[in-house]
Amino acid sequence: MLYADLLREINSGKFTAGTRLPSEADFSTQFGVSRPIVREALGRLREEGVIHSRKGSGSYVAEAERVNGLPPASTNRTVASISDVQKLYQFRIFLEGEAAFLAAQNRTEDHVRAIAKAADDLAMTMNGSSDGTYEDIVFHRAIAVAAGNRFFVDALDQIAPDMQFIVRLARTLLLARPVKNIEAVQDEHSLVLDAIRAGDAPMARDRMQFHIRTAQARLFFGESIEGHDLWQQVPPR
């Protein structure tokens, strides 16, 4: 819970890039929690690159463009062809399937709340306030964090600029299609969240892999017969 509160304050602009954060003792008093809990929350933010430490000086907010740990979409993009996009989906199917598996095994209440909030934020974009790209990627990253292995987070951060480009393209196409198609995406996210919350690791993996495969089919086939056969299947339940 404290992790989510601190991340929210950083993302809101209360603590800008380069700002020195209050001490552990100050946070402990402010939020009414013990110092070990503060230390754990700060450690998690540090692992995700949201903050960094300076020896003997304390913790500071990292560069401003990293929000929820995501690098800016305009940097380090590597996809250069349709083949690259296909291969990136292939990579994500295995990477995020295993991340979801581990998330179901290792998730804490804070992790589940963070994933649920990301899913809710994504659902809210259906009112047209956002194209949902940022919220979509935050959802997937929250699951990687819950896996309890920073290398999953590092891998997602590495491909985040490419993911943002592809997800924005896919969601832009979805927004031009019937609402039921967007609702299908939301349902897939909800099913992944439910499996993680229930601690069902094999189901979490199956549902995440199904979600990414159908996302790929929606992008490449849309409403065609091939696309309908590929992504209108019933998700694993």
PDB file of N, CA, C and O in Angstrom, residues 147-188:
ATOM      1  N   ALA A 147       5.793 -10.487 -10.174  1.00  0.00           N
ATOM      2  CA  ALA A 147       6.492 -11.763 -10.341  1.00  0.00           C
ATOM      3  C   ALA A 147       7.609 -11.924  -9.325  1.00  0.00           C
ATOM      4  O   ALA A 147       8.028 -13.046  -9.014  1.00  0.00           O
ATOM      5  N   GLY A 148       8.115 -10.807  -8.811  1.00  0.00           N
ATOM      6  CA  GLY A 148       9.153 -10.878  -7.789  1.00  0.00           C
ATOM      7  C   GLY A 148      10.548 -11.116  -8.330  1.00  0.00           C
ATOM      8  O   GLY A 148      11.448 -11.526  -7.596  1.00  0.00           O
ATOM      9  N   ASN A 149      10.739 -10.869  -9.609  1.00  0.00           N
ATOM     10  CA  ASN A 149      12.047 -11.050 -10.246  1.00  0.00           C
ATOM     11  C   ASN A 149      12.305  -9.828 -11.106  1.00  0.00           C
ATOM     12  O   ASN A 149      11.637  -9.626 -12.128  1.00  0.00           O
ATOM     13  N   ARG A 150      13.260  -9.019 -10.707  1.00  0.00           N
ATOM     14  CA  ARG A 150      13.465  -7.731 -11.381  1.00  0.00           C
ATOM     15  C   ARG A 150      13.853  -7.879 -12.847  1.00  0.00           C
ATOM     16  O   ARG A 150      13.688  -6.937 -13.634  1.00  0.00           O
ATOM     17  N   PHE A 151      14.329  -9.055 -13.242  1.00  0.00           N
ATOM     18  CA  PHE A 151      14.737  -9.214 -14.634  1.00  0.00           C
ATOM     19  C   PHE A 151      13.538  -9.239 -15.581  1.00  0.00           C
ATOM     20  O   PHE A 151      13.660  -8.878 -16.753  1.00  0.00           O
ATOM     21  N   PHE A 152      12.379  -9.652 -15.085  1.00  0.00           N
ATOM     22  CA  PHE A 152      11.169  -9.534 -15.905  1.00  0.00           C
ATOM     23  C   PHE A 152      10.833  -8.063 -16.132  1.00  0.00           C
ATOM     24  O   PHE A 152      10.451  -7.659 -17.227  1.00  0.00           O
ATOM     25  N   VAL A 153      10.968  -7.260 -15.075  1.00  0.00           N
ATOM     26  CA  VAL A 153      10.707  -5.828 -15.190  1.00  0.00           C
ATOM     27  C   VAL A 153      11.724  -5.186 -16.128  1.00  0.00           C
ATOM     28  O   VAL A 153      11.368  -4.380 -16.997  1.00  0.00           O
ATOM     29  N   ASP A 154      12.994  -5.568 -15.966  1.00  0.00           N
ATOM     30  CA  ASP A 154      14.037  -5.018 -16.838  1.00  0.00           C
ATOM     31  C   ASP A 154      13.758  -5.338 -18.302  1.00  0.00           C
ATOM     32  O   ASP A 154      13.955  -4.490 -19.184  1.00  0.00           O
ATOM     33  N   ALA A 155      13.322  -6.572 -18.564  1.00  0.00           N
ATOM     34  CA  ALA A 155      13.048  -6.980 -19.950  1.00  0.00           C
ATOM     35  C   ALA A 155      11.900  -6.174 -20.540  1.00  0.00           C
ATOM     36  O   ALA A 155      11.973  -5.715 -21.695  1.00  0.00           O
ATOM     37  N   LEU A 156      10.840  -5.961 -19.750  1.00  0.00           N
ATOM     38  CA  LEU A 156       9.717  -5.160 -20.242  1.00  0.00           C
ATOM     39  C   LEU A 156      10.134  -3.708 -20.455  1.00  0.00           C
ATOM     40  O   LEU A 156       9.712  -3.070 -21.423  1.00  0.00           O
ATOM     41  N   ASP A 157      10.952  -3.182 -19.549  1.00  0.00           N
ATOM     42  CA  ASP A 157      11.424  -1.802 -19.719  1.00  0.00           C
ATOM     43  C   ASP A 157      12.240  -1.662 -20.996  1.00  0.00           C
ATOM     44  O   ASP A 157      12.182  -0.634 -21.679  1.00  0.00           O
ATOM     45  N   GLN A 158      13.012  -2.689 -21.314  1.00  0.00           N
ATOM     46  CA  GLN A 158      13.854  -2.644 -22.504  1.00  0.00           C
ATOM     47  C   GLN A 158      13.020  -2.534 -23.779  1.00  0.00           C
ATOM     48  O   GLN A 158      13.386  -1.836 -24.724  1.00  0.00           O
ATOM     49  N   ILE A 159      11.887  -3.236 -23.808  1.00  0.00           N
ATOM     50  CA  ILE A 159      11.053  -3.231 -25.016  1.00  0.00           C
ATOM     51  C   ILE A 159       9.880  -2.254 -24.904  1.00  0.00           C
ATOM     52  O   ILE A 159       9.053  -2.174 -25.818  1.00  0.00           O
ATOM     53  N   ALA A 160       9.805  -1.493 -23.798  1.00  0.00           N
ATOM     54  CA  ALA A 160       8.670  -0.580 -23.580  1.00  0.00           C
ATOM     55  C   ALA A 160       8.453   0.406 -24.733  1.00  0.00           C
ATOM     56  O   ALA A 160       7.305   0.616 -25.140  1.00  0.00           O
ATOM     57  N   PRO A 161       9.496   1.038 -25.277  1.00  0.00           N
ATOM     58  CA  PRO A 161       9.248   1.969 -26.390  1.00  0.00           C
ATOM     59  C   PRO A 161       8.597   1.285 -27.593  1.00  0.00           C
ATOM     60  O   PRO A 161       7.691   1.845 -28.226  1.00  0.00           O
ATOM     61  N   ASP A 162       9.041   0.050 -27.898  1.00  0.00           N
ATOM     62  CA  ASP A 162       8.420  -0.698 -28.993  1.00  0.00           C
ATOM     63  C   ASP A 162       6.993  -1.090 -28.635  1.00  0.00           C
ATOM     64  O   ASP A 162       6.094  -1.022 -29.474  1.00  0.00           O
ATOM     65  N   MET A 163       6.778  -1.504 -27.387  1.00  0.00           N
ATOM     66  CA  MET A 163       5.433  -1.871 -26.950  1.00  0.00           C
ATOM     67  C   MET A 163       4.484  -0.685 -27.058  1.00  0.00           C
ATOM     68  O   MET A 163       3.346  -0.828 -27.503  1.00  0.00           O
ATOM     69  N   GLN A 164       4.947   0.496 -26.647  1.00  0.00           N
ATOM     70  CA  GLN A 164       4.084   1.673 -26.701  1.00  0.00           C
ATOM     71  C   GLN A 164       3.691   1.987 -28.142  1.00  0.00           C
ATOM     72  O   GLN A 164       2.540   2.337 -28.413  1.00  0.00           O
ATOM     73  N   PHE A 165       4.632   1.862 -29.053  1.00  0.00           N
ATOM     74  CA  PHE A 165       4.352   2.108 -30.469  1.00  0.00           C
ATOM     75  C   PHE A 165       3.311   1.118 -30.999  1.00  0.00           C
ATOM     76  O   PHE A 165       2.316   1.499 -31.630  1.00  0.00           O
ATOM     77  N   ILE A 166       3.502  -0.173 -30.687  1.00  0.00           N
ATOM     78  CA  ILE A 166       2.616  -1.213 -31.209  1.00  0.00           C
ATOM     79  C   ILE A 166       1.253  -1.180 -30.526  1.00  0.00           C
ATOM     80  O   ILE A 166       0.205  -1.298 -31.178  1.00  0.00           O
ATOM     81  N   VAL A 167       1.256  -1.012 -29.203  1.00  0.00           N
ATOM     82  CA  VAL A 167      -0.013  -0.966 -28.470  1.00  0.00           C
ATOM     83  C   VAL A 167      -0.841   0.236 -28.916  1.00  0.00           C
ATOM     84  O   VAL A 167      -2.064   0.136 -29.089  1.00  0.00           O
ATOM     85  N   ARG A 168      -0.191   1.378 -29.135  1.00  0.00           N
ATOM     86  CA  ARG A 168      -0.930   2.559 -29.596  1.00  0.00           C
ATOM     87  C   ARG A 168      -1.558   2.296 -30.962  1.00  0.00           C
ATOM     88  O   ARG A 168      -2.706   2.661 -31.204  1.00  0.00           O
ATOM     89  N   LEU A 169      -0.799   1.673 -31.841  1.00  0.00           N
ATOM     90  CA  LEU A 169      -1.335   1.337 -33.167  1.00  0.00           C
ATOM     91  C   LEU A 169      -2.527   0.390 -33.036  1.00  0.00           C
ATOM     92  O   LEU A 169      -3.586   0.615 -33.640  1.00  0.00           O
ATOM     93  N   ALA A 170      -2.366  -0.655 -32.222  1.00  0.00           N
ATOM     94  CA  ALA A 170      -3.433  -1.641 -32.069  1.00  0.00           C
ATOM     95  C   ALA A 170      -4.680  -1.027 -31.445  1.00  0.00           C
ATOM     96  O   ALA A 170      -5.808  -1.274 -31.893  1.00  0.00           O
ATOM     97  N   ARG A 171      -4.496  -0.214 -30.411  1.00  0.00           N
ATOM     98  CA  ARG A 171      -5.644   0.363 -29.734  1.00  0.00           C
ATOM     99  C   ARG A 171      -6.323   1.435 -30.597  1.00  0.00           C
ATOM    100  O   ARG A 171      -7.532   1.620 -30.518  1.00  0.00           O
ATOM    101  N   THR A 172      -5.559   2.112 -31.424  1.00  0.00           N
ATOM    102  CA  THR A 172      -6.150   3.083 -32.341  1.00  0.00           C
ATOM    103  C   THR A 172      -7.072   2.373 -33.326  1.00  0.00           C
ATOM    104  O   THR A 172      -8.175   2.847 -33.627  1.00  0.00           O
ATOM    105  N   LEU A 173      -6.642   1.217 -33.813  1.00  0.00           N
ATOM    106  CA  LEU A 173      -7.483   0.435 -34.714  1.00  0.00           C
ATOM    107  C   LEU A 173      -8.707  -0.104 -33.987  1.00  0.00           C
ATOM    108  O   LEU A 173      -9.818  -0.112 -34.539  1.00  0.00           O
ATOM    109  N   LEU A 174      -8.527  -0.536 -32.735  1.00  0.00           N
ATOM    110  CA  LEU A 174      -9.657  -1.053 -31.968  1.00  0.00           C
ATOM    111  C   LEU A 174     -10.720   0.011 -31.739  1.00  0.00           C
ATOM    112  O   LEU A 174     -11.913  -0.264 -31.784  1.00  0.00           O
ATOM    113  N   LEU A 175     -10.264   1.241 -31.483  1.00  0.00           N
ATOM    114  CA  LEU A 175     -11.211   2.313 -31.192  1.00  0.00           C
ATOM    115  C   LEU A 175     -12.106   2.620 -32.396  1.00  0.00           C
ATOM    116  O   LEU A 175     -13.161   3.223 -32.243  1.00  0.00           O
ATOM    117  N   ALA A 176     -11.653   2.198 -33.585  1.00  0.00           N
ATOM    118  CA  ALA A 176     -12.450   2.426 -34.793  1.00  0.00           C
ATOM    119  C   ALA A 176     -13.416   1.272 -35.049  1.00  0.00           C
ATOM    120  O   ALA A 176     -14.179   1.302 -36.005  1.00  0.00           O
ATOM    121  N   ARG A 177     -13.383   0.276 -34.162  1.00  0.00           N
ATOM    122  CA  ARG A 177     -14.227  -0.907 -34.335  1.00  0.00           C
ATOM    123  C   ARG A 177     -15.303  -0.932 -33.257  1.00  0.00           C
ATOM    124  O   ARG A 177     -15.284  -0.124 -32.337  1.00  0.00           O
ATOM    125  N   PRO A 178     -16.241  -1.872 -33.342  1.00  0.00           N
ATOM    126  CA  PRO A 178     -17.318  -1.929 -32.355  1.00  0.00           C
ATOM    127  C   PRO A 178     -16.815  -2.008 -30.925  1.00  0.00           C
ATOM    128  O   PRO A 178     -15.755  -2.574 -30.653  1.00  0.00           O
ATOM    129  N   VAL A 179     -17.593  -1.440 -30.005  1.00  0.00           N
ATOM    130  CA  VAL A 179     -17.217  -1.410 -28.590  1.00  0.00           C
ATOM    131  C   VAL A 179     -16.965  -2.813 -28.058  1.00  0.00           C
ATOM    132  O   VAL A 179     -16.111  -3.009 -27.188  1.00  0.00           O
ATOM    133  N   LYS A 180     -17.668  -3.807 -28.574  1.00  0.00           N
ATOM    134  CA  LYS A 180     -17.506  -5.173 -28.063  1.00  0.00           C
ATOM    135  C   LYS A 180     -16.072  -5.665 -28.211  1.00  0.00           C
ATOM    136  O   LYS A 180     -15.605  -6.492 -27.417  1.00  0.00           O
ATOM    137  N   ASN A 181     -15.339  -5.155 -29.206  1.00  0.00           N
ATOM    138  CA  ASN A 181     -13.945  -5.570 -29.380  1.00  0.00           C
ATOM    139  C   ASN A 181     -13.071  -5.036 -28.254  1.00  0.00           C
ATOM    140  O   ASN A 181     -12.185  -5.733 -27.760  1.00  0.00           O
ATOM    141  N   ILE A 182     -13.305  -3.799 -27.851  1.00  0.00           N
ATOM    142  CA  ILE A 182     -12.554  -3.225 -26.740  1.00  0.00           C
ATOM    143  C   ILE A 182     -12.938  -3.923 -25.443  1.00  0.00           C
ATOM    144  O   ILE A 182     -12.090  -4.201 -24.590  1.00  0.00           O
ATOM    145  N   GLU A 183     -14.216  -4.254 -25.318  1.00  0.00           N
ATOM    146  CA  GLU A 183     -14.675  -4.957 -24.122  1.00  0.00           C
ATOM    147  C   GLU A 183     -14.031  -6.339 -24.026  1.00  0.00           C
ATOM    148  O   GLU A 183     -13.779  -6.838 -22.926  1.00  0.00           O
ATOM    149  N   ALA A 184     -13.747  -6.959 -25.168  1.00  0.00           N
ATOM    150  CA  ALA A 184     -13.082  -8.259 -25.156  1.00  0.00           C
ATOM    151  C   ALA A 184     -11.693  -8.138 -24.552  1.00  0.00           C
ATOM    152  O   ALA A 184     -11.254  -9.000 -23.782  1.00  0.00           O
ATOM    153  N   VAL A 185     -10.983  -7.056 -24.882  1.00  0.00           N
ATOM    154  CA  VAL A 185      -9.657  -6.829 -24.324  1.00  0.00           C
ATOM    155  C   VAL A 185      -9.752  -6.654 -22.811  1.00  0.00           C
ATOM    156  O   VAL A 185      -8.962  -7.229 -22.048  1.00  0.00           O
ATOM    157  N   GLN A 186     -10.722  -5.867 -22.368  1.00  0.00           N
ATOM    158  CA  GLN A 186     -10.896  -5.636 -20.936  1.00  0.00           C
ATOM    159  C   GLN A 186     -11.200  -6.942 -20.213  1.00  0.00           C
ATOM    160  O   GLN A 186     -10.713  -7.176 -19.106  1.00  0.00           O
ATOM    161  N   ASP A 187     -12.004  -7.787 -20.837  1.00  0.00           N
ATOM    162  CA  ASP A 187     -12.348  -9.068 -20.235  1.00  0.00           C
ATOM    163  C   ASP A 187     -11.109  -9.942 -20.094  1.00  0.00           C
ATOM    164  O   ASP A 187     -10.924 -10.623 -19.071  1.00  0.00           O
ATOM    165  N   GLU A 188     -10.259  -9.930 -21.096  1.00  0.00           N
ATOM    166  CA  GLU A 188      -9.027 -10.721 -21.037  1.00  0.00           C
ATOM    167  C   GLU A 188      -8.147 -10.251 -19.889  1.00  0.00           C
ATOM    168  O   GLU A 188      -7.563 -11.059 -19.154  1.00  0.00           O
TER     169      GLU A 188
END
